Short mmCIF file of C-alpha atoms in Angstrom, two decimals:
data_model
loop_
_atom_site.label_atom_id
_atom_site.label_comp_id
_atom_site.label_asym_id
_atom_site.label_seq_id
_atom_site.Cartn_x
_atom_site.Cartn_y
_atom_site.Cartn_z
CA UNK Q 1 10.87 -12.78 -10.88
CA UNK Q 2 8.37 -10.07 -10.18
CA UNK Q 3 8.86 -8.18 -6.94
CA UNK Q 4 6.06 -6.64 -4.91
CA UNK Q 5 6.72 -3.98 -2.37
CA UNK Q 6 2.84 -3.06 0.59
CA UNK Q 7 -0.34 -2.91 -0.12
CA UNK Q 8 0.40 -0.14 3.24
CA UNK Q 9 -0.35 -0.95 2.36
CA UNK Q 10 0.73 -1.50 2.91
CA UNK Q 11 1.04 -3.47 3.21
CA UNK Q 12 -2.24 -4.96 2.65
CA UNK Q 13 -4.43 -3.14 0.15
CA UNK Q 14 -7.71 -4.06 1.82
CA UNK Q 15 -9.77 -3.32 -1.04
CA UNK Q 16 -10.63 -4.96 2.02
CA UNK Q 17 -11.90 -7.15 -0.29
CA UNK Q 18 -9.47 -5.93 1.28
CA UNK Q 19 -7.92 -8.30 0.31
CA UNK Q 20 -5.21 -7.45 -0.35
CA UNK Q 21 -5.63 -5.41 2.13
CA UNK Q 22 -7.23 -3.27 -0.30
CA UNK Q 23 -10.16 -4.68 1.24
CA UNK Q 24 -10.69 -5.96 -1.45
CA UNK Q 25 -7.30 -4.69 -1.69
CA UNK Q 26 -4.31 -5.28 0.50
CA UNK Q 27 -0.89 -3.81 0.35
CA UNK Q 28 1.65 -5.88 -1.51
CA UNK Q 29 5.34 -4.94 -1.18
CA UNK Q 30 6.56 -8.37 -2.09
CA UNK Q 31 8.20 -10.57 -4.67
CA UNK Q 32 5.83 -12.34 -7.00
CA UNK Q 33 5.75 -15.32 -6.77
CA UNK Q 34 8.25 -17.35 -4.76
CA UNK Q 35 8.11 -21.12 -4.70
CA UNK Q 36 7.21 -22.86 -1.49
CA UNK Q 37 10.07 -23.01 0.95
CA UNK Q 38 11.94 -26.29 1.26
CA UNK Q 39 12.04 -27.17 4.96
CA UNK Q 40 15.45 -27.74 6.46
CA UNK Q 41 16.12 -30.48 8.97
CA UNK Q 42 14.88 -29.25 12.37
CA UNK Q 43 17.49 -28.54 15.01
CA UNK Q 44 17.26 -30.04 18.48
CA UNK Q 45 15.90 -26.72 19.76
CA UNK Q 46 13.34 -26.62 16.95
CA UNK Q 47 12.14 -30.09 17.88
CA UNK Q 48 11.69 -28.94 21.49
CA UNK Q 49 9.76 -25.89 20.29
CA UNK Q 50 7.49 -28.01 18.08
CA UNK Q 51 6.76 -30.38 20.99
CA UNK Q 52 5.86 -27.35 23.11
CA UNK Q 53 3.44 -26.11 20.46
CA UNK Q 54 1.91 -29.58 20.21
CA UNK Q 55 1.53 -29.74 23.99
CA UNK Q 56 -0.25 -26.38 24.08
CA UNK Q 57 -2.50 -27.46 21.22
CA UNK Q 58 -3.51 -30.65 23.05
CA UNK Q 59 -4.26 -28.80 26.28
CA UNK Q 60 -6.42 -26.22 24.49
CA UNK Q 61 -8.41 -28.73 22.46
CA UNK Q 62 -9.00 -30.97 25.49
CA UNK Q 63 -9.91 -28.33 28.07
CA UNK Q 64 -11.12 -25.06 26.55
CA UNK Q 65 -14.70 -24.44 27.70
CA UNK Q 66 -16.10 -22.82 24.52
CA UNK Q 67 -16.23 -25.83 22.23
CA UNK Q 68 -17.69 -23.81 19.37
CA UNK Q 69 -14.40 -21.93 19.11
CA UNK Q 70 -12.68 -25.23 18.27
CA UNK Q 71 -15.03 -26.34 15.51
CA UNK Q 72 -12.99 -24.71 12.76
CA UNK Q 73 -9.69 -26.63 12.64
CA UNK Q 74 -7.99 -23.79 10.76
CA UNK Q 75 -8.65 -21.30 13.53
CA UNK Q 76 -5.88 -22.53 15.81
CA UNK Q 77 -3.56 -23.36 12.93
CA UNK Q 78 -3.81 -19.95 11.30
CA UNK Q 79 -3.67 -18.22 14.68
CA UNK Q 80 -0.46 -20.05 15.58
CA UNK Q 81 1.18 -19.22 12.26
CA UNK Q 82 0.12 -15.58 12.51
CA UNK Q 83 1.53 -15.45 16.02
CA UNK Q 84 4.89 -16.78 14.87
CA UNK Q 85 5.12 -14.20 12.11
CA UNK Q 86 4.00 -11.38 14.41
CA UNK Q 87 6.68 -12.39 16.93
CA UNK Q 88 9.32 -11.40 14.37
CA UNK Q 89 8.49 -7.76 15.06
CA UNK Q 90 7.84 -6.73 11.45
CA UNK Q 91 4.31 -5.84 12.49
CA UNK Q 92 1.82 -5.30 9.70
CA UNK Q 93 4.31 -6.10 6.93
CA UNK Q 94 5.59 -9.67 7.20
CA UNK Q 95 2.38 -11.59 7.61
CA UNK Q 96 0.31 -14.72 7.09
CA UNK Q 97 -2.35 -14.84 4.37
CA UNK Q 98 -5.23 -17.29 4.40
CA UNK Q 99 -6.13 -18.86 1.03
CA UNK Q 100 -8.94 -16.35 0.47
CA UNK Q 101 -6.71 -13.40 1.38
CA UNK Q 102 -4.01 -14.65 -0.98
CA UNK Q 103 -6.46 -14.99 -3.86
CA UNK Q 104 -7.75 -11.46 -3.29
CA UNK Q 105 -4.26 -10.01 -3.05
CA UNK Q 106 -3.24 -11.62 -6.29
CA UNK Q 107 -6.36 -10.23 -7.97
CA UNK Q 108 -5.52 -6.74 -6.73
CA UNK Q 109 -2.10 -7.03 -8.35
CA UNK Q 110 -3.96 -7.40 -11.64
CA UNK Q 111 -5.83 -4.17 -10.82
CA UNK Q 112 -9.25 -5.61 -9.99
CA UNK Q 113 -10.94 -6.88 -6.84
CA UNK Q 114 -14.05 -6.72 -4.70
CA UNK Q 115 -14.29 -5.02 -1.33
CA UNK Q 116 -14.28 -1.57 0.25
CA UNK Q 117 -11.08 -0.36 -1.42
CA UNK Q 118 -8.64 0.54 1.34
CA UNK Q 119 -5.15 -0.59 2.19
CA UNK Q 120 -4.69 -1.52 5.83
CA UNK Q 121 -1.90 -2.56 8.16
CA UNK Q 122 -1.58 -3.60 11.76
CA UNK Q 123 -0.06 -0.93 14.00
CA UNK Q 124 0.14 -0.96 17.81
CA UNK Q 125 -2.53 -3.63 17.99
CA UNK Q 126 -4.97 -1.73 15.76
CA UNK Q 127 -5.92 -2.16 12.13
CA UNK Q 128 -5.08 1.19 10.54
CA UNK Q 129 -6.09 2.45 7.12
CA UNK Q 130 -3.00 3.27 5.09
CA UNK Q 131 -4.78 4.57 2.02
CA UNK Q 132 -8.23 4.46 0.40
CA UNK Q 133 -8.30 3.67 -3.31
CA UNK Q 134 -9.50 6.39 -5.68
CA UNK Q 135 -13.21 6.01 -6.41
CA UNK Q 136 -13.66 3.19 -3.89
CA UNK Q 137 -16.42 2.85 -1.29
CA UNK Q 138 -13.81 3.65 1.36
CA UNK Q 139 -12.85 6.94 -0.27
CA UNK Q 140 -16.45 7.93 -0.99
CA UNK Q 141 -17.31 7.30 2.67
CA UNK Q 142 -14.58 9.70 3.79
CA UNK Q 143 -12.11 7.19 5.24
CA UNK Q 144 -8.61 8.64 5.52
CA UNK Q 145 -5.05 7.47 6.15
CA UNK Q 146 -4.54 6.91 9.87
CA UNK Q 147 -8.17 6.00 10.61
CA UNK Q 148 -8.39 3.09 13.05
CA UNK Q 149 -10.92 0.29 12.58
CA UNK Q 150 -12.31 -0.48 16.05
CA UNK Q 151 -15.29 -2.68 15.16
CA UNK Q 152 -16.66 -4.57 12.18
CA UNK Q 153 -20.45 -4.94 12.17
CA UNK Q 154 -20.47 -4.18 15.89
CA UNK Q 155 -17.77 -6.73 16.81
CA UNK Q 156 -14.66 -5.38 18.56
CA UNK Q 157 -11.56 -6.23 16.49
CA UNK Q 158 -8.95 -4.53 18.69
CA UNK Q 159 -6.00 -6.85 19.19
CA UNK Q 160 -7.11 -9.43 16.61
CA UNK Q 161 -4.64 -10.65 13.97
CA UNK Q 162 -4.92 -8.77 10.71
CA UNK Q 163 -6.13 -11.81 8.79
CA UNK Q 164 -9.09 -12.24 11.15
CA UNK Q 165 -10.10 -8.61 10.76
CA UNK Q 166 -9.77 -8.83 6.99
CA UNK Q 167 -11.94 -11.95 6.95
CA UNK Q 168 -14.69 -9.99 8.71
CA UNK Q 169 -14.51 -7.09 6.26
CA UNK Q 170 -14.24 -8.92 2.95
CA UNK Q 171 -17.34 -10.01 1.09
CA UNK Q 172 -19.03 -10.00 -2.31
CA UNK Q 173 -19.84 -6.81 -4.18
CA UNK Q 174 -23.20 -5.31 -3.27
CA UNK Q 175 -23.19 -6.46 0.36
CA UNK Q 176 -23.01 -4.04 3.31
CA UNK Q 177 -20.46 -3.78 6.09
CA UNK Q 178 -20.34 -1.29 8.96
CA UNK Q 179 -17.01 -0.15 10.38
CA UNK Q 180 -16.59 1.72 13.66
CA UNK Q 181 -13.83 4.23 12.99
CA UNK Q 182 -11.63 6.34 15.26
CA UNK Q 183 -10.11 9.33 13.47
CA UNK Q 184 -7.37 11.71 14.49
CA UNK Q 185 -8.76 14.92 15.93
CA UNK Q 186 -12.17 13.43 16.75
CA UNK Q 187 -13.11 12.60 20.32
CA UNK Q 188 -15.78 10.00 19.53
CA UNK Q 189 -15.71 7.01 17.18
CA UNK Q 190 -18.23 6.96 14.35
CA UNK Q 191 -19.98 4.20 12.43
CA UNK Q 192 -19.41 4.13 8.68
CA UNK Q 193 -21.67 1.93 6.54
CA UNK Q 194 -20.17 0.84 3.23
CA UNK Q 195 -21.44 -1.23 0.33
CA UNK Q 196 -18.74 -3.50 -1.00
CA UNK Q 197 -18.07 -3.08 -4.72
CA UNK Q 198 -16.09 -4.49 -7.58
CA UNK Q 199 -13.16 -2.15 -7.91
CA UNK Q 200 -11.03 -1.65 -10.99
CA UNK Q 201 -7.86 0.30 -10.36
CA UNK Q 202 -6.98 2.89 -12.98
CA UNK Q 203 -3.25 3.17 -12.42
CA UNK Q 204 -2.65 6.47 -14.19
CA UNK Q 205 -4.93 9.45 -14.75
CA UNK Q 206 -3.94 12.96 -15.77
CA UNK Q 207 -5.28 16.32 -16.89
CA UNK Q 208 -3.92 19.79 -17.50
CA UNK Q 209 -4.64 21.87 -14.42
CA UNK Q 210 -7.09 24.65 -15.35
CA UNK Q 211 -5.43 28.00 -15.97
CA UNK Q 212 -1.94 26.50 -16.27
CA UNK Q 213 0.30 24.60 -18.65
CA UNK Q 214 1.07 22.03 -15.94
CA UNK Q 215 -0.07 18.41 -15.99
CA UNK Q 216 -1.47 16.75 -12.87
CA UNK Q 217 -0.43 13.08 -13.14
CA UNK Q 218 -2.03 10.79 -10.57
CA UNK Q 219 -0.70 7.28 -9.83
CA UNK Q 220 -3.19 5.25 -7.81
CA UNK Q 221 -1.14 2.07 -7.33
CA UNK Q 222 1.76 0.13 -8.79
CA UNK Q 223 -0.09 -2.86 -10.19
CA UNK Q 224 0.90 -4.52 -13.45
CA UNK Q 225 1.11 -2.17 -16.42
CA UNK Q 226 1.52 1.15 -14.62
CA UNK Q 227 4.84 1.90 -16.35
CA UNK Q 228 3.30 1.45 -19.80
CA UNK Q 229 0.30 3.57 -18.80
CA UNK Q 230 2.57 6.32 -17.50
CA UNK Q 231 4.74 6.20 -20.61
CA UNK Q 232 1.67 6.68 -22.79
CA UNK Q 233 0.44 9.55 -20.60
CA UNK Q 234 3.80 11.32 -20.76
CA UNK Q 235 3.86 10.98 -24.55
CA UNK Q 236 0.43 12.62 -24.74
CA UNK Q 237 1.43 15.33 -22.26
CA UNK Q 238 4.46 16.32 -24.26
CA UNK Q 239 2.53 16.22 -27.55
CA UNK Q 240 0.37 19.01 -26.11
CA UNK Q 241 3.40 21.19 -25.43
CA UNK Q 242 3.23 20.80 -21.64
CA UNK Q 243 6.64 21.26 -20.01
CA UNK Q 244 5.92 20.68 -16.29
CA UNK Q 245 4.08 18.08 -14.23
CA UNK Q 246 2.94 17.30 -10.70
CA UNK Q 247 3.38 13.59 -9.94
CA UNK Q 248 0.72 12.79 -7.34
CA UNK Q 249 1.60 9.77 -5.17
CA UNK Q 250 -0.71 10.64 -2.28
CA UNK Q 251 -2.61 7.67 -0.84
CA UNK Q 252 -0.73 5.32 -3.18
CA UNK Q 253 -0.05 2.14 -1.18
CA UNK Q 254 2.55 0.75 -3.58
CA UNK Q 255 2.73 -2.55 -5.44
CA UNK Q 256 5.20 -4.17 -7.79
CA UNK Q 257 8.88 -3.28 -7.44
CA UNK Q 258 9.43 -3.66 -11.18
CA UNK Q 259 6.77 -1.05 -11.80
CA UNK Q 260 8.34 1.32 -9.27
CA UNK Q 261 11.67 1.03 -11.08
CA UNK Q 262 9.95 1.58 -14.42
CA UNK Q 263 8.05 4.61 -13.13
CA UNK Q 264 11.08 6.34 -11.61
CA UNK Q 265 12.99 5.62 -14.81
CA UNK Q 266 10.52 7.69 -16.80
CA UNK Q 267 11.91 10.79 -15.08
CA UNK Q 268 15.57 9.86 -14.44
CA UNK Q 269 18.18 9.82 -17.23
CA UNK Q 270 20.71 7.76 -15.26
CA UNK Q 271 21.80 6.57 -11.81
CA UNK Q 272 20.02 4.19 -9.46
CA UNK Q 273 16.40 3.90 -8.38
CA UNK Q 274 17.15 2.17 -5.06
CA UNK Q 275 19.56 -0.04 -3.14
CA UNK Q 276 18.59 -3.53 -1.97
CA UNK Q 277 20.13 -4.63 1.33
CA UNK Q 278 20.17 -8.31 2.28
CA UNK Q 279 20.37 -10.05 5.66
CA UNK Q 280 24.20 -9.99 5.53
CA UNK Q 281 24.25 -6.23 5.11
CA UNK Q 282 25.34 -6.32 1.47
CA UNK Q 283 23.72 -3.77 -0.84
CA UNK Q 284 22.97 -4.10 -4.53
CA UNK Q 285 22.04 -1.10 -6.66
CA UNK Q 286 18.99 -1.26 -8.91
CA UNK Q 287 19.79 0.98 -11.88
CA UNK Q 288 17.57 3.30 -13.85
CA UNK Q 289 16.13 1.81 -17.03
CA UNK Q 290 16.92 3.75 -20.19
CA UNK Q 291 14.40 5.46 -22.44
CA UNK Q 292 12.38 7.56 -19.99
CA UNK Q 293 9.73 9.78 -21.58
CA UNK Q 294 9.67 12.50 -18.92
CA UNK Q 295 13.36 13.16 -18.21
CA UNK Q 296 13.10 16.81 -19.29
CA UNK Q 297 9.80 17.71 -17.62
CA UNK Q 298 9.97 20.12 -14.68
CA UNK Q 299 8.62 18.04 -11.81
CA UNK Q 300 7.12 18.18 -8.31
CA UNK Q 301 6.08 15.06 -6.35
CA UNK Q 302 3.16 15.08 -3.89
CA UNK Q 303 3.19 12.64 -0.94
CA UNK Q 304 1.32 12.10 2.33
CA UNK Q 305 1.01 9.57 5.14
CA UNK Q 306 -0.76 7.18 2.75
CA UNK Q 307 2.21 7.12 0.37
CA UNK Q 308 3.82 3.73 0.96
CA UNK Q 309 6.06 1.04 -0.45
CA UNK Q 310 6.73 1.39 -4.18
CA UNK Q 311 5.57 5.02 -3.98
CA UNK Q 312 8.27 5.74 -1.41
CA UNK Q 313 10.89 4.21 -3.69
CA UNK Q 314 9.88 6.55 -6.50
CA UNK Q 315 9.71 9.63 -4.28
CA UNK Q 316 13.05 8.81 -2.64
CA UNK Q 317 14.79 8.22 -5.96
CA UNK Q 318 13.59 11.50 -7.45
CA UNK Q 319 14.47 13.36 -4.26
CA UNK Q 320 17.99 11.92 -3.98
CA UNK Q 321 18.70 12.74 -7.62
CA UNK Q 322 17.44 16.31 -7.01
CA UNK Q 323 15.17 15.65 -9.95
CA UNK Q 324 12.05 16.90 -8.16
CA UNK Q 325 11.00 18.65 -4.99
CA UNK Q 326 8.83 16.48 -2.75
CA UNK Q 327 5.83 18.30 -1.23
CA UNK Q 328 3.39 17.19 1.46
CA UNK Q 329 3.79 15.00 4.55
CA UNK Q 330 6.23 12.32 5.68
CA UNK Q 331 5.35 9.03 4.03
CA UNK Q 332 4.25 5.78 5.68
CA UNK Q 333 7.65 4.08 6.04
CA UNK Q 334 7.46 0.68 4.34
CA UNK Q 335 11.00 -0.51 3.78
CA UNK Q 336 11.23 -4.24 3.21
CA UNK Q 337 10.76 -6.49 0.21
CA UNK Q 338 8.60 -9.51 0.93
CA UNK Q 339 9.08 -13.02 -0.43
CA UNK Q 340 5.91 -15.02 -0.79
CA UNK Q 341 6.18 -18.63 0.40
CA UNK Q 342 3.16 -20.75 -0.47
CA UNK Q 343 1.95 -23.30 2.09
CA UNK Q 344 0.37 -26.66 1.36
CA UNK Q 345 -3.27 -25.63 1.89
CA UNK Q 346 -3.16 -22.60 -0.40
CA UNK Q 347 -2.25 -20.09 2.29
CA UNK Q 348 1.06 -18.23 2.26
CA UNK Q 349 3.69 -16.47 4.32
CA UNK Q 350 4.93 -13.05 3.27
CA UNK Q 351 8.34 -12.65 4.89
CA UNK Q 352 10.73 -9.71 4.73
CA UNK Q 353 13.94 -10.95 3.12
CA UNK Q 354 15.47 -7.66 1.99
CA UNK Q 355 15.41 -4.02 3.00
CA UNK Q 356 15.39 -1.28 0.42
CA UNK Q 357 17.16 2.07 0.71
CA UNK Q 358 17.13 5.23 -1.36
CA UNK Q 359 19.99 5.63 -3.86
CA UNK Q 360 21.89 7.72 -1.27
CA UNK Q 361 21.49 4.96 1.32
CA UNK Q 362 18.70 6.53 3.38
CA UNK Q 363 16.57 4.16 5.43
CA UNK Q 364 12.83 4.33 4.74
CA UNK Q 365 11.63 1.46 6.94
CA UNK Q 366 9.67 2.95 9.88
CA UNK Q 367 10.97 6.42 8.95
CA UNK Q 368 9.42 7.28 5.61
CA UNK Q 369 10.41 9.95 3.13
CA UNK Q 370 10.41 13.44 4.61
CA UNK Q 371 9.22 16.09 2.13
CA UNK Q 372 11.40 18.98 0.98
CA UNK Q 373 8.43 21.26 1.59
CA UNK Q 374 6.04 20.25 4.38
CA UNK Q 375 2.41 21.10 3.65
CA UNK Q 376 -0.47 19.63 5.66
CA UNK Q 377 -4.04 19.45 4.41
CA UNK Q 378 -6.80 20.78 6.62
CA UNK Q 379 -8.94 18.08 8.24
CA UNK Q 380 -11.91 18.85 5.99
CA UNK Q 381 -9.90 19.10 2.76
CA UNK Q 382 -9.46 16.29 0.24
CA UNK Q 383 -6.79 15.94 -2.45
CA UNK Q 384 -7.94 17.07 -5.86
CA UNK Q 385 -8.00 14.40 -8.55
CA UNK Q 386 -7.44 14.94 -12.28
CA UNK Q 387 -10.96 13.72 -13.07
CA UNK Q 388 -12.47 16.50 -10.97
CA UNK Q 389 -10.24 19.18 -12.50
CA UNK Q 390 -11.66 18.54 -15.97
CA UNK Q 391 -14.78 20.53 -15.07
CA UNK Q 392 -13.23 23.13 -12.75
CA UNK Q 393 -12.30 26.74 -13.35
CA UNK Q 394 -8.92 28.16 -12.30
CA UNK Q 395 -10.69 29.97 -9.47
CA UNK Q 396 -12.22 26.73 -8.21
CA UNK Q 397 -8.82 25.06 -8.17
CA UNK Q 398 -7.38 27.90 -6.11
CA UNK Q 399 -10.32 27.71 -3.68
CA UNK Q 400 -10.24 23.89 -3.43
CA UNK Q 401 -8.30 23.70 -0.16
CA UNK Q 402 -5.73 21.29 -1.66
CA UNK Q 403 -2.76 23.21 -0.27
CA UNK Q 404 -0.31 20.52 -1.38
CA UNK Q 405 -1.33 20.73 -5.02
CA UNK Q 406 -1.35 24.53 -4.86
CA UNK Q 407 2.18 24.53 -3.45
CA UNK Q 408 3.26 22.28 -6.30
CA UNK Q 409 1.73 24.75 -8.74
CA UNK Q 410 3.56 27.63 -7.07
CA UNK Q 411 6.90 25.83 -7.35
CA UNK Q 412 6.33 24.99 -11.01
CA UNK Q 413 4.64 28.17 -12.20
CA UNK Q 414 7.75 29.69 -13.84
CA UNK Q 415 8.25 26.46 -15.79
CA UNK Q 416 4.60 25.90 -16.57
CA UNK Q 417 3.46 29.44 -17.26
#
């Protein structure tokens, strides 16, 4: 069974097609796909609770003054389900997906979707951007991890369930949507107009950093096929005589657990990638897969606040094994594996059924992976991408303002010189 970890995520990768929270892409962090749950016989207390819900439903439908709000029968149903899931306290991770959101999320797992291209999660009552997708409308518009979505097309979305906010943001490619954004360090919100697009995720890109013998390997997400793509990239890297690499996991919202295991295994000769902890407190190790192509490469890993889910598994595994130094900022802190339970109308519940830990037993849920070397980017600086480096000079790389990448170069220079 495939396992999905976000999709911040995340998570929902709102490719805010989002959907998937990647609007048009939403974070995943879950198993793929679990059969519908078989209901157990309700307890006496459960029967009382269900009668209470039915009583509230009847009162609302009979007495609420705004009758237009009751015209959509799914509105109360989906709101009630979302409320039950939110009451569990796993805010922004365990969640309810409408049929449209589920379809979009599943498309994002395949690496394609329509939307604005950002992973989002619910945090403290606000919809927060976990990570924009490389090349997406969200990234091109300057949206960053930690940005808060206050309004969608002028409508206040503060306090709304995540699925309702996603529904307002998603839409077909070529159509506009305006988000009112609050950013850290800015005193006033700003309006950002985006044109939704069809987004194809390129899982792995790489290039040799100008003026060095060091490869910059960028992983955008952990959708299907990323391990094979990475294996091919590492084969090409080594065929060119490159002996060191920077693994860039910044703004990577995660994805499939199997792909995280496969990715970490490309750099680890043995040991475990993670530990899975169940509701009874039992832990099960997930071992490294044999045959990694990059086990002898000198390595640095770049992370930031948009590094989530499967990305945190990879970073934590390489850090625990002392296989690589981790550079950047503390990661997002997604630490549960979600099971997907399909409901009868095509919607689904994503429920946390397991927690994952680093091989040394460190908790990542709500804590994240702390870097070995903390390096913050300036507010006006963006991470360099391998595509941009193809046309840059060594001097332009040094002047780019990407302090995290430059620190990785400094740490690897003896190996890559």
